[in-house]
Amino acid sequence: MKTKKKIFQKFEFKPPKEFETPFQIPNPPKPSSSTGTLKMTAAVPPLTGRELSNPPSDGISNLRFSNHSDNLLVSSWDKIVRLYDASENVLRGEFTHGGAVLDCCFHDDNSGFSASADNTVRRLVFNQQREDILGRHDAPVRCIEYSYGTGQVISGSWDKTLKCWDPRGASSQERTLVGTYTQPERVYSLSLVGNRVVVATAGRHVNVYDLRNMSQPEQRRESSLKYQTRCVQCYPNGTGYALSSVEGRVAMEFFDLTEAGQSKKYAFKCHRKSEAGRDIVYPVNTIAFHPVYGTFATGGCDGFVNVWDGNNKKRLYQYSKYPTSIAALSFSRDGRLLAVASSYTYEEGDKPHEPDAIFVRSVNEVEVKPKPKVYPNPAT
């Protein structure tokens, strides 16, 4: 019996008349064909990308590329964390948990950490087939991150706490728990950049911490979006974060609290369609930044992946529709590959749906590189 919770739904929505910075939405560019003569037997890559073998058998909660290779770590509601070599399409290893696994992240190329509905935080060492329990929360653990700067694991739970762990103590007598930090509500999403950690909770709360001083939040905020937060992701340049909601919008926020800094923030609509004069609005489940260009991809319950240029406020690309909801996205370390989790997120309740699948697609520069602004010629 599946324990997956129905957390959010697709719904019809009449947007309020409020100020928003509109994105320029071009028609999605068509994939260009190669020049020269193609042999009739040449294999044409599928529009969705190459599908990985041995996928999870239940909903995919997250996936992440390694910082060192094309290894891909995947967590799932089927209680398993899997390690794939995405380039070779090979399953390298897996670990089974006592409950659904709600998040995962890498430590190094052969090990990672997991957050489970069995309340545990674990370290998984795939090349040694060894797992250690770092510790426990009092409720399912929703999010996990590893800070390369401080060497700590940060976990967020539905028990309304954030915990920091020292993984070096997991297999010795040392105490691994560094600290517990109470949050205003259940933790839904976490993101790290440098020494900053951004915590998004139920009730639209957002706390910003400095990992070097966790005694209290550096900033306490409220989401500028009116509906439940789905995902938060820090900008690679460390100046702010993007936050998505269940109501087809993304907010671009900045850490700088000066008037000039806050004047840069804006929100935009996405992952929605119009039917019979009504907006059909979809949750935006995931945000992934390109490691080279700083542009970002969003994935929604409409089955689409869009790529955005946040600085110039333009959509750069929309990929062909996937079989079902986009549950997670991740770019490889060099931005060459994009992993897409096509996995129904129960936004319309329990119903027949397409199988859970992971697609790995090659990324073309035209899809992710910002286009230079064109300025009109001055009148002569």
Short mmCIF file of C-alpha atoms in Angstrom, two decimals:
data_model
loop_
_atom_site.label_atom_id
_atom_site.label_comp_id
_atom_site.label_asym_id
_atom_site.label_seq_id
_atom_site.Cartn_x
_atom_site.Cartn_y
_atom_site.Cartn_z
CA MET A 1 0.00 0.00 0.00
CA LYS A 2 1.42 3.34 -1.03
CA THR A 3 1.73 6.05 1.57
CA LYS A 4 2.23 8.90 -0.85
CA LYS A 5 0.38 12.00 0.27
CA LYS A 6 -1.77 14.10 -1.99
CA ILE A 7 -0.13 17.45 -1.24
CA PHE A 8 -1.29 19.73 -4.03
CA GLN A 9 -3.66 19.83 -6.95
CA LYS A 10 -3.97 21.35 -10.36
CA PHE A 11 -6.71 23.94 -10.21
CA GLU A 12 -8.45 26.63 -12.20
CA PHE A 13 -7.41 30.09 -11.24
CA LYS A 14 -8.32 33.64 -12.21
CA PRO A 15 -5.08 35.56 -11.58
CA PRO A 16 -5.39 38.76 -9.55
CA LYS A 17 -4.67 42.06 -11.25
CA GLU A 18 -1.31 42.64 -9.63
CA PHE A 19 1.99 43.96 -10.88
CA GLU A 20 4.20 41.32 -12.39
CA THR A 21 7.17 41.59 -14.71
CA PRO A 22 6.07 39.78 -17.86
CA PHE A 23 8.54 37.46 -19.54
CA GLN A 24 8.93 37.65 -23.29
CA ILE A 25 7.74 34.27 -24.52
CA PRO A 26 8.91 33.46 -28.04
CA ASN A 27 7.59 30.51 -29.98
CA PRO A 28 9.71 27.55 -28.96
CA PRO A 29 12.53 27.13 -31.46
CA LYS A 30 12.45 23.96 -33.50
CA PRO A 31 15.40 21.62 -33.15
CA SER A 32 17.77 22.29 -36.03
CA SER A 33 18.75 19.45 -38.32
CA SER A 34 22.39 18.74 -39.08
CA THR A 35 23.81 19.84 -42.38
CA GLY A 36 25.00 17.26 -44.89
CA THR A 37 23.54 13.94 -45.94
CA LEU A 38 22.01 11.63 -43.37
CA LYS A 39 21.97 7.91 -43.91
CA MET A 40 18.49 6.45 -43.70
CA THR A 41 19.67 4.05 -40.98
CA ALA A 42 20.97 6.80 -38.68
CA ALA A 43 19.33 6.73 -35.25
CA VAL A 44 17.42 9.92 -34.43
CA PRO A 45 17.58 10.81 -30.71
CA PRO A 46 14.11 10.96 -29.12
CA LEU A 47 12.87 14.50 -28.46
CA THR A 48 12.59 13.78 -24.75
CA GLY A 49 16.16 12.45 -24.45
CA ARG A 50 17.48 8.97 -23.72
CA GLU A 51 15.51 7.02 -21.13
CA LEU A 52 17.56 5.37 -18.37
CA SER A 53 17.17 1.64 -17.81
CA ASN A 54 16.09 0.24 -14.42
CA PRO A 55 14.07 3.28 -13.30
CA PRO A 56 12.37 3.59 -9.89
CA SER A 57 9.10 1.69 -9.53
CA ASP A 58 7.31 4.54 -7.70
CA GLY A 59 7.37 8.33 -7.69
CA ILE A 60 10.77 10.02 -8.15
CA SER A 61 11.35 12.57 -5.38
CA ASN A 62 14.67 14.01 -6.59
CA LEU A 63 17.70 13.46 -8.79
CA ARG A 64 21.12 15.11 -8.78
CA PHE A 65 24.25 14.98 -10.90
CA SER A 66 27.64 14.59 -9.26
CA ASN A 67 30.05 17.55 -9.19
CA HIS A 68 32.80 15.24 -10.48
CA SER A 69 31.29 13.02 -13.19
CA ASP A 70 28.07 12.09 -14.98
CA ASN A 71 26.96 9.93 -12.04
CA LEU A 72 23.33 10.58 -11.14
CA LEU A 73 21.81 10.01 -7.69
CA VAL A 74 18.04 9.36 -7.58
CA SER A 75 15.65 9.07 -4.63
CA SER A 76 12.19 7.56 -4.84
CA TRP A 77 8.98 6.71 -3.03
CA ASP A 78 9.82 3.03 -3.65
CA LYS A 79 12.21 3.34 -0.62
CA ILE A 80 15.36 3.11 -2.76
CA VAL A 81 18.24 5.47 -3.59
CA ARG A 82 19.91 4.54 -6.89
CA LEU A 83 23.24 5.58 -8.38
CA TYR A 84 23.43 5.65 -12.18
CA ASP A 85 26.17 6.40 -14.64
CA ALA A 86 24.00 8.62 -16.84
CA SER A 87 26.41 8.64 -19.80
CA GLU A 88 26.71 4.86 -19.93
CA ASN A 89 23.08 4.19 -18.90
CA VAL A 90 24.21 1.81 -16.16
CA LEU A 91 22.79 1.33 -12.65
CA ARG A 92 25.88 1.36 -10.38
CA GLY A 93 24.22 0.58 -7.06
CA GLU A 94 21.24 1.03 -4.75
CA PHE A 95 20.27 1.18 -1.07
CA THR A 96 16.86 0.30 0.38
CA HIS A 97 15.39 2.34 3.26
CA GLY A 98 12.63 1.72 5.79
CA GLY A 99 10.32 4.25 4.13
CA ALA A 100 9.96 6.44 1.07
CA VAL A 101 13.11 8.44 0.27
CA LEU A 102 12.17 12.10 -0.15
CA ASP A 103 15.55 13.61 -1.08
CA CYS A 104 19.20 12.79 -1.75
CA CYS A 105 22.48 14.58 -2.42
CA PHE A 106 26.10 13.69 -3.21
CA HIS A 107 29.03 13.71 -0.79
CA ASP A 108 31.67 12.62 -3.30
CA ASP A 109 31.45 10.69 -6.54
CA ASN A 110 30.75 7.35 -4.84
CA SER A 111 28.78 8.38 -1.77
CA GLY A 112 25.83 10.53 -0.80
CA PHE A 113 23.20 11.31 1.81
CA SER A 114 19.49 10.55 1.96
CA ALA A 115 16.37 11.95 3.65
CA SER A 116 13.69 9.38 4.36
CA ALA A 117 10.09 9.12 5.51
CA ASP A 118 11.38 6.62 8.10
CA ASN A 119 12.73 9.76 9.87
CA THR A 120 16.38 8.87 9.24
CA VAL A 121 19.29 10.79 7.73
CA ARG A 122 21.77 8.36 6.17
CA ARG A 123 25.15 8.31 4.49
CA LEU A 124 25.38 5.85 1.59
CA VAL A 125 28.79 4.63 0.36
CA PHE A 126 28.17 2.85 -2.94
CA ASN A 127 31.68 1.57 -3.71
CA GLN A 128 31.80 -0.15 -0.30
CA GLN A 129 28.10 -1.08 -0.07
CA ARG A 130 28.02 0.55 3.38
CA GLU A 131 25.41 2.78 4.98
CA ASP A 132 25.50 4.75 8.22
CA ILE A 133 22.62 6.43 10.03
CA LEU A 134 23.75 9.96 10.92
CA GLY A 135 20.66 10.48 13.05
CA ARG A 136 16.91 10.94 13.15
CA HIS A 137 14.17 13.54 13.12
CA ASP A 138 10.78 13.17 14.83
CA ALA A 139 8.91 13.11 11.49
CA PRO A 140 9.72 12.36 7.83
CA VAL A 141 12.87 14.09 6.56
CA ARG A 142 11.94 16.11 3.47
CA CYS A 143 15.21 17.76 2.34
CA ILE A 144 18.95 17.22 2.54
CA GLU A 145 22.01 19.19 1.43
CA TYR A 146 25.78 18.84 1.87
CA SER A 147 27.96 21.91 2.45
CA TYR A 148 31.40 21.46 0.92
CA GLY A 149 32.47 24.65 2.71
CA THR A 150 31.70 23.53 6.25
CA GLY A 151 31.70 19.74 5.76
CA GLN A 152 28.22 19.52 7.28
CA VAL A 153 25.01 17.79 6.23
CA ILE A 154 21.86 19.90 6.58
CA SER A 155 18.47 18.18 6.83
CA GLY A 156 14.98 19.66 6.97
CA SER A 157 11.96 17.79 8.29
CA TRP A 158 8.22 17.89 8.67
CA ASP A 159 8.95 17.97 12.43
CA LYS A 160 9.56 21.73 11.89
CA THR A 161 13.30 21.57 12.49
CA LEU A 162 16.52 22.01 10.57
CA LYS A 163 19.44 19.86 11.76
CA CYS A 164 23.15 20.04 10.99
CA TRP A 165 25.28 16.88 11.13
CA ASP A 166 28.99 16.10 11.03
CA PRO A 167 29.21 12.96 8.85
CA ARG A 168 32.75 12.20 10.10
CA GLY A 169 31.23 10.97 13.35
CA ALA A 170 28.81 8.48 11.79
CA SER A 171 31.02 5.39 12.21
CA SER A 172 32.71 6.33 15.47
CA GLN A 173 31.83 7.32 19.01
CA GLU A 174 31.69 11.02 18.13
CA ARG A 175 28.34 12.74 18.33
CA THR A 176 27.26 13.57 14.77
CA LEU A 177 24.52 16.11 15.57
CA VAL A 178 25.96 19.64 15.43
CA GLY A 179 22.73 21.54 16.11
CA THR A 180 18.92 21.64 15.88
CA TYR A 181 17.17 24.80 14.70
CA THR A 182 13.40 25.23 15.10
CA GLN A 183 11.50 26.41 12.02
CA PRO A 184 8.12 28.18 11.92
CA GLU A 185 6.53 25.29 10.02
CA ARG A 186 7.25 22.01 8.18
CA VAL A 187 10.29 22.25 5.90
CA TYR A 188 9.42 21.85 2.21
CA SER A 189 12.62 22.85 0.41
CA LEU A 190 16.29 23.69 1.08
CA SER A 191 19.05 25.24 -1.00
CA LEU A 192 22.69 26.11 -0.36
CA VAL A 193 25.08 28.59 -1.95
CA GLY A 194 28.41 29.37 -0.34
CA ASN A 195 27.79 29.73 3.40
CA ARG A 196 24.11 30.58 2.97
CA VAL A 197 21.26 28.14 3.38
CA VAL A 198 17.71 29.06 2.39
CA VAL A 199 14.87 27.19 4.11
CA ALA A 200 11.33 27.30 2.67
CA THR A 201 8.54 25.99 4.90
CA ALA A 202 4.79 25.58 4.99
CA GLY A 203 2.95 28.81 5.64
CA ARG A 204 5.09 30.56 2.99
CA HIS A 205 7.92 31.26 5.44
CA VAL A 206 11.50 31.64 4.17
CA ASN A 207 14.49 31.69 6.53
CA VAL A 208 18.01 32.56 5.39
CA TYR A 209 20.92 31.33 7.54
CA ASP A 210 24.68 31.79 7.56
CA LEU A 211 26.14 28.32 8.19
CA ARG A 212 28.97 29.90 10.20
CA ASN A 213 26.45 31.22 12.72
CA MET A 214 23.25 29.21 12.92
CA SER A 215 22.05 30.66 16.24
CA GLN A 216 19.32 32.61 14.44
CA PRO A 217 18.29 33.32 10.84
CA GLU A 218 20.19 36.05 9.05
CA GLN A 219 16.87 36.98 7.40
CA ARG A 220 13.26 36.02 8.12
CA ARG A 221 11.05 36.45 5.09
CA GLU A 222 7.64 35.63 3.71
CA SER A 223 7.28 34.30 0.18
CA SER A 224 6.15 36.99 -2.24
CA LEU A 225 3.96 34.34 -3.90
CA LYS A 226 0.46 33.84 -2.50
CA TYR A 227 0.35 30.05 -2.55
CA GLN A 228 2.29 27.10 -1.13
CA THR A 229 6.01 26.98 -1.85
CA ARG A 230 7.12 24.03 -3.93
CA CYS A 231 10.84 24.61 -4.53
CA VAL A 232 13.62 27.03 -3.63
CA GLN A 233 16.95 27.18 -5.49
CA CYS A 234 19.81 29.62 -4.89
CA TYR A 235 21.42 31.52 -7.75
CA PRO A 236 24.87 30.11 -8.59
CA ASN A 237 26.38 33.60 -8.16
CA GLY A 238 25.13 33.73 -4.54
CA THR A 239 23.07 36.92 -4.85
CA GLY A 240 19.61 35.43 -4.21
CA TYR A 241 17.21 32.60 -4.92
CA ALA A 242 14.35 31.51 -7.14
CA LEU A 243 11.19 30.21 -5.45
CA SER A 244 8.31 28.40 -7.13
CA SER A 245 4.75 27.73 -5.98
CA VAL A 246 1.89 25.34 -6.62
CA GLU A 247 0.14 28.13 -8.52
CA GLY A 248 2.23 28.39 -11.69
CA ARG A 249 4.58 31.20 -10.68
CA VAL A 250 8.25 31.76 -9.91
CA ALA A 251 9.64 34.59 -7.77
CA MET A 252 13.18 35.91 -8.27
CA GLU A 253 14.47 37.16 -4.92
CA PHE A 254 17.70 38.87 -3.75
CA PHE A 255 19.58 38.73 -0.44
CA ASP A 256 20.55 42.42 -0.57
CA LEU A 257 17.96 44.17 1.61
CA THR A 258 18.76 47.70 0.44
CA GLU A 259 16.16 49.51 -1.63
CA ALA A 260 18.33 49.11 -4.71
CA GLY A 261 18.74 45.39 -4.07
CA GLN A 262 15.05 44.75 -3.49
CA SER A 263 14.09 46.75 -6.59
CA LYS A 264 15.52 43.91 -8.70
CA LYS A 265 13.07 41.28 -7.49
CA TYR A 266 10.10 40.19 -9.59
CA ALA A 267 7.73 37.28 -10.20
CA PHE A 268 6.40 35.70 -13.38
CA LYS A 269 3.74 33.25 -14.47
CA CYS A 270 4.59 29.91 -16.08
CA HIS A 271 3.33 26.34 -16.51
CA ARG A 272 -0.24 27.28 -17.24
CA LYS A 273 -2.60 27.24 -20.19
CA SER A 274 -5.86 28.89 -21.14
CA GLU A 275 -8.99 26.85 -21.81
CA ALA A 276 -12.38 28.42 -22.51
CA GLY A 277 -11.24 31.73 -21.10
CA ARG A 278 -9.89 30.24 -17.88
CA ASP A 279 -6.32 29.76 -16.74
CA ILE A 280 -5.45 26.13 -15.96
CA VAL A 281 -2.59 26.47 -13.48
CA TYR A 282 0.02 23.81 -12.65
CA PRO A 283 2.46 23.48 -9.74
CA VAL A 284 6.07 24.33 -10.56
CA ASN A 285 7.82 21.40 -8.90
CA THR A 286 11.48 22.01 -9.63
CA ILE A 287 14.09 24.61 -10.57
CA ALA A 288 17.63 23.87 -11.85
CA PHE A 289 20.30 26.44 -12.73
CA HIS A 290 22.72 25.94 -15.61
CA PRO A 291 26.26 25.82 -14.14
CA VAL A 292 27.86 27.78 -16.98
CA TYR A 293 25.35 30.39 -18.10
CA GLY A 294 23.27 30.94 -14.95
CA THR A 295 20.02 30.49 -16.88
CA PHE A 296 17.54 28.10 -15.30
CA ALA A 297 15.04 25.39 -16.12
CA THR A 298 11.65 24.88 -14.49
CA GLY A 299 9.56 21.71 -14.53
CA GLY A 300 5.83 21.61 -13.90
CA CYS A 301 2.88 19.28 -13.53
CA ASP A 302 1.96 20.18 -17.13
CA GLY A 303 4.79 17.88 -18.28
CA PHE A 304 6.85 20.72 -19.76
CA VAL A 305 10.40 21.87 -19.10
CA ASN A 306 11.04 25.57 -19.81
CA VAL A 307 14.41 27.32 -19.86
CA TRP A 308 14.55 30.96 -18.74
CA ASP A 309 16.98 33.85 -18.90
CA GLY A 310 16.29 35.54 -15.57
CA ASN A 311 18.47 38.58 -16.22
CA ASN A 312 16.83 39.48 -19.52
CA LYS A 313 13.39 38.16 -18.48
CA LYS A 314 12.94 35.89 -21.48
CA ARG A 315 12.03 32.29 -22.05
CA LEU A 316 14.79 30.73 -24.11
CA TYR A 317 13.33 27.32 -24.85
CA GLN A 318 10.52 24.87 -24.20
CA TYR A 319 11.23 21.18 -24.61
CA SER A 320 8.75 18.73 -26.06
CA LYS A 321 6.15 17.59 -23.57
CA TYR A 322 7.06 14.67 -21.32
CA PRO A 323 4.69 11.77 -20.53
CA THR A 324 3.62 13.13 -17.13
CA SER A 325 4.54 15.66 -14.40
CA ILE A 326 8.14 16.86 -14.12
CA ALA A 327 9.16 15.97 -10.56
CA ALA A 328 12.85 16.93 -10.65
CA LEU A 329 15.57 18.40 -12.89
CA SER A 330 19.36 18.50 -12.73
CA PHE A 331 22.10 19.80 -15.04
CA SER A 332 25.41 17.95 -15.17
CA ARG A 333 28.51 19.68 -13.80
CA ASP A 334 29.47 21.08 -17.23
CA GLY A 335 25.89 21.81 -18.34
CA ARG A 336 26.17 19.29 -21.18
CA LEU A 337 23.35 17.06 -19.92
CA LEU A 338 19.95 17.63 -18.35
CA ALA A 339 18.33 14.86 -16.30
CA VAL A 340 14.52 14.98 -16.25
CA ALA A 341 12.34 12.99 -13.84
CA SER A 342 9.00 12.35 -15.55
CA SER A 343 6.97 11.16 -12.58
CA TYR A 344 3.36 11.77 -11.61
CA THR A 345 3.20 13.87 -8.41
CA TYR A 346 -0.43 13.07 -7.52
CA GLU A 347 -1.66 16.61 -8.16
CA GLU A 348 -4.94 15.11 -9.43
CA GLY A 349 -5.14 12.35 -6.84
CA ASP A 350 -4.70 8.63 -7.32
CA LYS A 351 -5.37 7.78 -10.97
CA PRO A 352 -3.79 5.73 -13.77
CA HIS A 353 -0.64 7.47 -15.03
CA GLU A 354 2.42 6.96 -17.18
CA PRO A 355 5.30 4.94 -15.67
CA ASP A 356 7.97 6.82 -13.72
CA ALA A 357 10.96 7.49 -15.95
CA ILE A 358 14.29 9.33 -16.05
CA PHE A 359 15.34 10.98 -19.30
CA VAL A 360 18.84 12.30 -19.95
CA ARG A 361 19.07 14.76 -22.80
CA SER A 362 22.02 16.47 -24.43
CA VAL A 363 21.81 20.23 -24.02
CA ASN A 364 22.35 22.45 -27.05
CA GLU A 365 23.92 25.85 -26.37
CA VAL A 366 21.03 27.63 -28.10
CA GLU A 367 18.67 26.22 -25.46
CA VAL A 368 20.48 27.66 -22.45
CA LYS A 369 22.79 30.51 -23.52
CA PRO A 370 21.42 34.03 -22.93
CA LYS A 371 20.82 36.00 -26.08
CA PRO A 372 22.49 39.41 -26.18
CA LYS A 373 20.20 42.39 -25.94
CA VAL A 374 19.60 44.18 -29.22
CA TYR A 375 19.59 47.94 -28.89
CA PRO A 376 17.98 50.16 -31.53
CA ASN A 377 20.30 52.26 -33.63
CA PRO A 378 20.25 55.90 -32.55
CA ALA A 379 18.53 58.23 -34.95
CA THR A 380 20.97 60.06 -37.21
#
